[in-house]
Amino acid sequence: MRLNELLHIDKKDMQVKRIWTFAVSNGKRENNLHFLNEDVIDDNIMLALFHSKFNHRFEIWKITRTGNSFKVKEAATLLTVT
């Protein structure tokens, strides 16, 4: 199983303050999504890029943090030309 990790790094001393590990699934647990890249929008929102080899498409997922909990929702699908 592949998991995603998010690090919270203190800007003052560049030390890791927190590490969150989470899995995102669009169905069965064995089909967990592993993101290629994430962009942090603010302290609580990230956009993450996932490539589905099965569907031949890229997906953008919105990850929202509330405390130590995360909610994930597919935000967009980008079809690829084959």
Short mmCIF file of C-alpha atoms in Angstrom, two decimals, residues 1-42:
data_model
loop_
_atom_site.label_atom_id
_atom_site.label_comp_id
_atom_site.label_asym_id
_atom_site.label_seq_id
_atom_site.Cartn_x
_atom_site.Cartn_y
_atom_site.Cartn_z
CA MET A 1 0.00 0.00 0.00
CA ARG A 2 1.35 3.42 -0.91
CA LEU A 3 0.68 6.28 1.46
CA ASN A 4 1.03 10.04 1.08
CA GLU A 5 3.04 12.02 3.59
CA LEU A 6 2.73 15.69 4.45
CA LEU A 7 5.48 17.41 6.44
CA HIS A 8 5.00 20.58 8.49
CA ILE A 9 8.36 22.34 8.66
CA ASP A 10 9.04 25.27 11.00
CA LYS A 11 10.39 28.19 8.96
CA LYS A 12 12.45 29.49 11.90
CA ASP A 13 14.74 26.48 12.32
CA MET A 14 13.74 24.26 9.34
CA GLN A 15 12.88 21.40 11.70
CA VAL A 16 9.98 19.05 11.03
CA LYS A 17 7.16 19.88 13.44
CA ARG A 18 4.60 17.29 12.27
CA ILE A 19 4.34 14.42 9.83
CA TRP A 20 0.92 13.34 8.61
CA THR A 21 0.57 10.08 6.69
CA PHE A 22 -2.69 9.44 4.88
CA ALA A 23 -4.19 7.33 2.14
CA VAL A 24 -6.76 8.43 -0.42
CA SER A 25 -8.90 5.88 -2.19
CA ASN A 26 -11.35 6.25 -5.04
CA GLY A 27 -12.93 2.89 -4.37
CA LYS A 28 -11.19 -0.19 -2.97
CA ARG A 29 -8.42 0.25 -0.39
CA GLU A 30 -5.93 -1.59 -2.59
CA ASN A 31 -6.44 1.18 -5.20
CA ASN A 32 -5.15 3.98 -2.94
CA LEU A 33 -4.08 7.09 -4.83
CA HIS A 34 -0.47 8.21 -4.64
CA PHE A 35 -0.11 11.84 -5.66
CA LEU A 36 2.58 12.98 -8.09
CA ASN A 37 2.69 16.56 -6.85
CA GLU A 38 0.88 18.77 -4.35
CA ASP A 39 0.52 22.54 -4.24
CA VAL A 40 -0.20 24.17 -0.89
CA ILE A 41 -2.82 26.89 -1.28
CA ASP A 42 -2.92 27.95 2.38
#
